[in-house]
Coordinates of C-alpha atoms and ligand atoms in Angstrom, one line a residue:
M679 CA 90.3 78.4 82.9
A680 CA 90.6 79.1 86.5
D681 CA 87.8 81.4 87.9
N682 CA 90.0 84.0 89.8
I683 CA 88.3 86.4 92.1
L684 CA 91.4 88.3 92.8
E685 CA 94.4 89.0 90.5
V686 CA 97.3 90.9 91.9
R687 CA 99.7 92.3 89.4
G688 CA 103.1 93.9 90.1
L689 CA 102.0 95.2 93.5
K690 CA 104.4 97.4 95.5
K691 CA 104.2 99.1 98.8
Y692 CA 107.2 101.2 99.8
F693 CA 107.4 103.1 103.1
N694 CA 109.6 106.3 103.5
T695 CA 111.6 105.8 106.6
P696 CA 114.4 107.9 108.1
H697 CA 116.8 105.2 107.0
G698 CA 115.6 104.9 103.4
L699 CA 112.8 103.4 101.3
L700 CA 111.4 100.3 102.9
H701 CA 110.2 97.7 100.4
A702 CA 107.4 96.0 102.5
V703 CA 105.7 94.5 99.4
D704 CA 107.9 94.3 96.3
D705 CA 106.5 93.5 93.0
L706 CA 104.1 90.7 93.9
S707 CA 101.8 89.0 91.3
F708 CA 99.4 86.2 92.1
N709 CA 95.8 85.1 91.7
I710 CA 93.3 83.6 94.1
E711 CA 90.7 81.4 92.7
K712 CA 87.1 81.9 93.7
G713 CA 86.1 79.8 96.8
K714 CA 89.6 78.8 97.6
T715 CA 92.1 79.8 100.3
L716 CA 95.5 81.2 99.7
G717 CA 97.8 80.8 102.7
V718 CA 100.4 83.6 103.0
V719 CA 103.3 82.6 105.2
G720 CA 106.5 84.1 106.4
E721 CA 108.2 85.4 109.6
S722 CA 107.0 88.6 111.2
G723 CA 108.1 91.6 109.1
C724 CA 107.9 89.8 105.7
G725 CA 105.2 92.2 104.6
K726 CA 102.1 89.9 105.0
S727 CA 99.9 92.4 106.8
T728 CA 100.9 95.2 104.4
L729 CA 99.9 93.1 101.5
G730 CA 96.5 92.4 103.0
R731 CA 95.9 96.1 103.9
V732 CA 96.9 97.3 100.4
I733 CA 94.6 94.8 98.8
L734 CA 91.7 96.1 100.8
R735 CA 92.9 99.7 100.4
L736 CA 93.2 100.2 104.1
I737 CA 96.5 101.8 103.1
D738 CA 97.6 103.2 99.7
S739 CA 99.7 101.2 97.3
T740 CA 102.9 102.4 95.7
E741 CA 102.4 100.7 92.3
G742 CA 100.5 97.8 90.7
E743 CA 97.0 96.4 90.2
V744 CA 94.5 94.5 92.3
L745 CA 91.8 93.2 90.2
F746 CA 88.7 92.1 92.1
E747 CA 86.3 90.3 89.8
G748 CA 88.2 91.9 86.9
E749 CA 88.1 95.5 88.2
D750 CA 91.0 97.3 89.6
V751 CA 90.0 98.4 93.1
L752 CA 93.1 100.6 93.4
K753 CA 91.6 102.8 90.8
Y754 CA 88.2 103.1 92.6
S755 CA 86.9 106.4 93.9
K756 CA 86.0 106.7 97.5
A757 CA 82.3 106.1 96.7
E758 CA 83.1 103.0 94.7
M759 CA 85.3 101.7 97.4
R760 CA 82.5 102.0 100.0
A761 CA 80.4 99.7 98.0
M762 CA 83.5 97.4 97.5
R763 CA 83.9 97.2 101.3
K764 CA 81.0 94.9 101.5
S765 CA 82.5 92.4 99.2
M766 CA 86.0 92.4 100.8
Q767 CA 86.4 92.1 104.5
I768 CA 89.2 91.6 107.0
I769 CA 89.5 89.5 110.2
F770 CA 92.2 90.7 112.5
Q771 CA 94.5 88.9 114.9
D772 CA 93.1 90.5 118.0
P773 CA 89.5 91.8 117.5
Y774 CA 89.9 93.6 120.8
E775 CA 92.1 96.2 119.2
S776 CA 89.7 96.8 116.3
I777 CA 86.5 97.1 118.3
N778 CA 85.1 99.5 120.8
P779 CA 85.3 97.8 124.3
R780 CA 82.5 99.8 125.6
M781 CA 80.1 98.2 123.0
S782 CA 78.2 95.1 123.9
V783 CA 78.3 91.9 121.6
G784 CA 75.0 92.8 120.1
E785 CA 76.0 96.4 119.5
L786 CA 79.3 95.3 117.9
I787 CA 77.7 92.9 115.5
A788 CA 75.0 95.5 114.7
E789 CA 77.6 98.3 114.0
P790 CA 78.5 97.2 110.4
L791 CA 74.8 96.5 109.6
I792 CA 74.1 100.1 110.6
V793 CA 77.1 101.7 109.0
N794 CA 76.5 99.9 105.7
K795 CA 72.7 100.6 105.9
I796 CA 71.9 96.9 105.5
C797 CA 69.0 96.7 108.0
K798 CA 67.6 98.3 111.1
G799 CA 65.0 97.9 113.9
A800 CA 63.5 94.4 114.4
E801 CA 65.1 93.0 111.1
M802 CA 68.5 94.1 112.5
D803 CA 67.9 92.5 115.8
K804 CA 67.0 89.2 114.1
K805 CA 70.1 89.4 111.9
V806 CA 72.3 89.9 114.9
R807 CA 71.0 86.9 116.6
E808 CA 71.3 84.9 113.3
L809 CA 74.9 86.0 113.0
M810 CA 75.7 85.1 116.6
D811 CA 74.2 81.6 115.9
T812 CA 76.2 81.2 112.8
V813 CA 79.6 81.9 114.6
G814 CA 78.5 79.9 117.6
L815 CA 78.0 82.6 120.2
A816 CA 75.1 81.8 122.6
E817 CA 72.2 84.2 122.5
R818 CA 72.6 85.0 126.2
M819 CA 75.9 86.8 125.5
I820 CA 74.2 89.4 123.5
N821 CA 74.6 92.0 126.3
S822 CA 78.0 90.8 127.3
Y823 CA 81.1 93.1 126.8
P824 CA 84.2 91.9 125.0
H825 CA 86.4 91.9 128.2
E826 CA 84.0 89.4 129.8
L827 CA 84.7 86.9 127.0
D828 CA 87.7 84.7 126.2
G829 CA 89.8 85.2 123.1
G830 CA 88.0 82.5 121.1
R831 CA 84.6 84.2 121.6
R832 CA 86.1 87.7 120.9
Q833 CA 87.3 86.3 117.6
R834 CA 83.9 85.0 116.9
I835 CA 82.6 88.6 117.3
G836 CA 85.3 89.6 114.7
I837 CA 84.1 86.9 112.3
A838 CA 80.4 87.8 112.8
R839 CA 81.2 91.4 112.0
A840 CA 83.0 90.4 108.9
L841 CA 80.2 88.2 107.7
S842 CA 77.4 90.7 108.5
V843 CA 77.9 92.5 105.1
S844 CA 77.9 89.2 103.1
P845 CA 81.4 89.5 101.7
K846 CA 82.8 87.4 99.0
F847 CA 86.5 87.7 99.9
I848 CA 88.0 87.9 103.4
V849 CA 91.6 88.6 104.4
C850 CA 92.3 86.7 107.6
D851 CA 95.2 88.4 109.3
E852 CA 96.7 85.9 111.8
P853 CA 93.1 85.3 113.1
V854 CA 94.1 82.5 115.5
S855 CA 97.6 83.4 116.4
A856 CA 96.6 84.9 119.8
L857 CA 94.5 81.9 120.8
D858 CA 95.2 78.7 122.7
V859 CA 95.9 75.7 120.4
S860 CA 92.6 74.0 121.3
I861 CA 90.6 77.2 120.5
Q862 CA 92.6 77.7 117.3
A863 CA 91.2 74.4 116.0
Q864 CA 87.6 75.5 116.7
I865 CA 88.0 78.8 115.0
L866 CA 89.7 77.2 112.0
N867 CA 86.9 74.7 111.7
L868 CA 84.4 77.4 111.9
M869 CA 86.0 79.3 109.1
Q870 CA 86.2 76.3 107.0
D871 CA 82.6 75.4 107.6
L872 CA 81.6 78.9 106.7
Q873 CA 83.6 78.8 103.5
K874 CA 82.0 75.4 102.4
E875 CA 78.5 76.9 103.1
R876 CA 78.9 80.3 101.6
G877 CA 81.7 79.9 99.1
F878 CA 84.0 82.6 100.6
T879 CA 87.5 83.1 99.3
Y880 CA 90.2 83.6 101.9
M881 CA 93.6 85.1 101.9
F882 CA 94.9 83.6 105.2
I883 CA 97.9 85.3 106.6
T884 CA 100.1 83.6 109.2
H885 CA 103.7 83.3 110.5
N886 CA 103.0 79.7 111.3
L887 CA 102.9 77.1 108.4
S888 CA 101.2 74.5 110.5
V889 CA 98.1 76.7 110.9
V890 CA 97.5 77.0 107.2
K891 CA 98.2 73.3 106.5
H892 CA 94.6 72.2 106.6
I893 CA 92.7 75.4 105.6
S894 CA 94.7 76.4 102.4
D895 CA 94.5 75.2 98.8
D896 CA 97.6 77.1 97.8
I897 CA 100.4 78.5 99.8
M898 CA 102.6 81.5 99.1
V899 CA 105.8 81.9 101.2
M900 CA 107.0 85.6 101.5
Y901 CA 110.5 86.8 102.5
L902 CA 111.1 90.5 103.0
G903 CA 108.5 91.7 100.6
K904 CA 109.1 89.0 97.9
M905 CA 107.4 85.9 97.0
V906 CA 109.9 83.1 97.3
E907 CA 107.7 80.2 96.6
K908 CA 104.0 79.4 95.7
A909 CA 102.4 76.0 95.2
P910 CA 99.4 73.9 95.8
K911 CA 99.5 73.1 99.5
S912 CA 100.2 69.4 99.3
E913 CA 103.0 70.0 96.7
L914 CA 104.6 72.7 98.9
F915 CA 104.6 70.3 101.9
K916 CA 105.8 67.3 99.9
N917 CA 108.3 69.1 97.8
P918 CA 109.5 72.5 99.2
M919 CA 112.2 73.8 96.9
H920 CA 113.2 77.2 98.5
P921 CA 115.7 77.0 101.4
Y922 CA 113.6 79.4 103.2
T923 CA 110.4 77.3 102.8
R924 CA 112.4 74.3 104.0
A925 CA 113.6 76.1 107.0
L926 CA 110.0 77.1 107.9
L927 CA 108.8 73.5 107.5
E928 CA 111.7 72.2 109.7
A929 CA 110.7 74.6 112.4
I930 CA 107.3 73.0 112.7
P931 CA 107.4 70.9 115.9
S932 CA 106.8 67.3 115.2
P933 CA 105.0 64.9 117.6
K934 CA 107.0 62.0 116.4
L935 CA 109.9 61.1 118.6
S936 CA 112.2 59.9 115.8
S937 CA 111.9 63.3 114.0
R938 CA 112.3 65.2 117.3
N939 CA 115.9 64.1 117.4
R940 CA 116.5 64.9 113.8
K941 CA 119.1 67.5 113.1
R942 CA 117.2 70.6 112.3
E943 CA 118.0 73.2 109.8
I944 CA 116.8 76.0 111.9
L945 CA 117.0 79.5 110.4
Q946 CA 120.2 81.4 111.2
G947 CA 120.4 85.0 111.9
E948 CA 117.7 87.7 112.2
I949 CA 115.3 88.9 109.6
K950 CA 116.3 92.4 108.5
S951 CA 114.2 95.3 107.2
P952 CA 114.1 95.5 103.5
I953 CA 115.4 99.1 103.5
N954 CA 117.1 100.1 100.2
P955 CA 117.5 96.4 99.5
K956 CA 120.7 95.4 97.4
E957 CA 120.2 93.7 93.9
E958 CA 120.6 90.3 95.3
C959 CA 118.5 87.4 96.7
R960 CA 116.9 88.8 99.8
F961 CA 117.4 85.5 101.6
A962 CA 121.1 85.1 100.7
G963 CA 122.5 86.6 103.9
R964 CA 120.8 83.8 105.9
C965 CA 120.9 80.9 103.4
K966 CA 123.5 78.3 104.0
Y967 CA 123.6 77.3 100.3
A968 CA 124.1 80.9 99.1
T969 CA 126.8 81.3 96.5
E970 CA 128.4 84.3 94.8
Q971 CA 125.6 84.2 92.2
C972 CA 123.0 84.8 94.9
H973 CA 124.6 88.1 95.8
Q974 CA 124.8 89.3 92.2
G975 CA 121.3 89.5 91.2
V976 CA 117.6 89.0 92.3
P977 CA 116.4 85.5 91.3
E978 CA 113.3 85.6 89.2
L979 CA 110.2 83.7 90.1
R980 CA 110.1 80.7 87.8
E981 CA 107.5 78.0 87.4
I982 CA 109.6 74.9 88.0
T983 CA 106.8 72.3 87.7
P984 CA 103.2 73.2 86.7
G985 CA 101.8 75.5 89.4
H986 CA 104.9 75.4 91.5
F987 CA 106.8 78.8 91.5
V988 CA 110.2 79.4 93.1
S989 CA 112.6 82.3 93.2
C990 CA 115.9 80.6 93.8
F991 CA 118.7 80.3 91.3
Y992 CA 119.2 76.7 92.4
A993 CA 115.6 75.4 92.6
D994 CA 116.0 73.0 89.7
K995 CA 119.7 72.2 90.0
Ligands
LIG1871 P1 104.2 91.0 108.6 O1 102.7 91.1 108.5 O2 104.8 90.0 107.7 O3 104.7 90.8 110.0 P2 104.2 93.8 108.0 O4 103.5 93.9 106.8 O5 103.6 94.2 109.3 O6 104.9 92.3 108.1 O7 105.5 94.6 107.8 C1 106.5 94.6 106.7 C2 107.6 95.7 106.9 O8 107.0 96.9 106.7 C3 108.2 95.7 108.3 O9 109.7 95.9 108.0 C4 107.5 96.8 108.9 O10 108.4 97.3 109.9 C5 107.3 97.8 107.8 N1 106.1 98.7 108.0 C6 104.9 98.2 108.2 N2 104.1 99.3 108.3 C7 104.9 100.4 108.2 C8 104.6 101.9 108.3 N3 103.4 102.3 108.4 N4 105.7 102.6 108.2 C9 106.9 102.1 108.0 N5 107.3 100.8 107.9 C10 106.2 100.0 108.0

């Protein structure tokens, strides 16, 4: 039996908008195994961040369950949630937006230690220096301010802050998307090393499939609030079944000259908002294989081969 740290059941998050009900996360169910990484992929607006925020209760859910180590965190009281916060953390795309720019590196890393009453005084000072060392920030930067650092180092502050409370599960919300490609690799390596050493479980959100190629164990592809495909990473890359997943894979630039000239099946049209969505496949309007059936009902998520789930009427045809 898989040792799941997180089990999400029928999770929904709808937003009331002037134009109607926006189904940002629409009936998602999935598990994440302890110590593993689930990559959550899809274009901007698919509901990835909303999913991460609902799981961590940074925003309220509309319906569903989020079982963390078997307990539904959505039912927790505020006090229970405060204790929970230490186990579940988030790393944001741009830590600059989530930190006080007037605090020094040392103060920023100390802040969660103080807020969560983890340690103080000399013990705290030691812990801050240890955390800086763990994430690869030189000690001499302890009095630097975030604007004096490059994006990679700022993200290292974000990682140190998340680590400071010794979490078990971390939502990584586009943590490398704002960084140069060379720095992306350094941050991804750091995150992987930390996972190996400390057994973290990650939910890694990104719009870029190639970013999660190395770090993920499983990959879930989202389209307008729905899961369209989920499979072990290598299976998904080898045998993508949903036309949307295939389009995302085709969009990854390839260094090989031969494939550069290959005819690409680039996505057509724009992604829309899932406001008052019709009872049809949400991808049908952009899918070049769509038939009448795709407009007449929502395809269920089906396990086509063991561990490989797809919601497309034609996945096995
Ligand atoms: P992603 O992370 O995949 O880019 P988001 O989760 O940010 O997607 O957004 C999913 C959908 O929910 C989008 O259509 C977005 O406009 C909408 N949305 C997100 N937050 C709110 C909000 N607070 N109020 C209304 N709509 C929102």
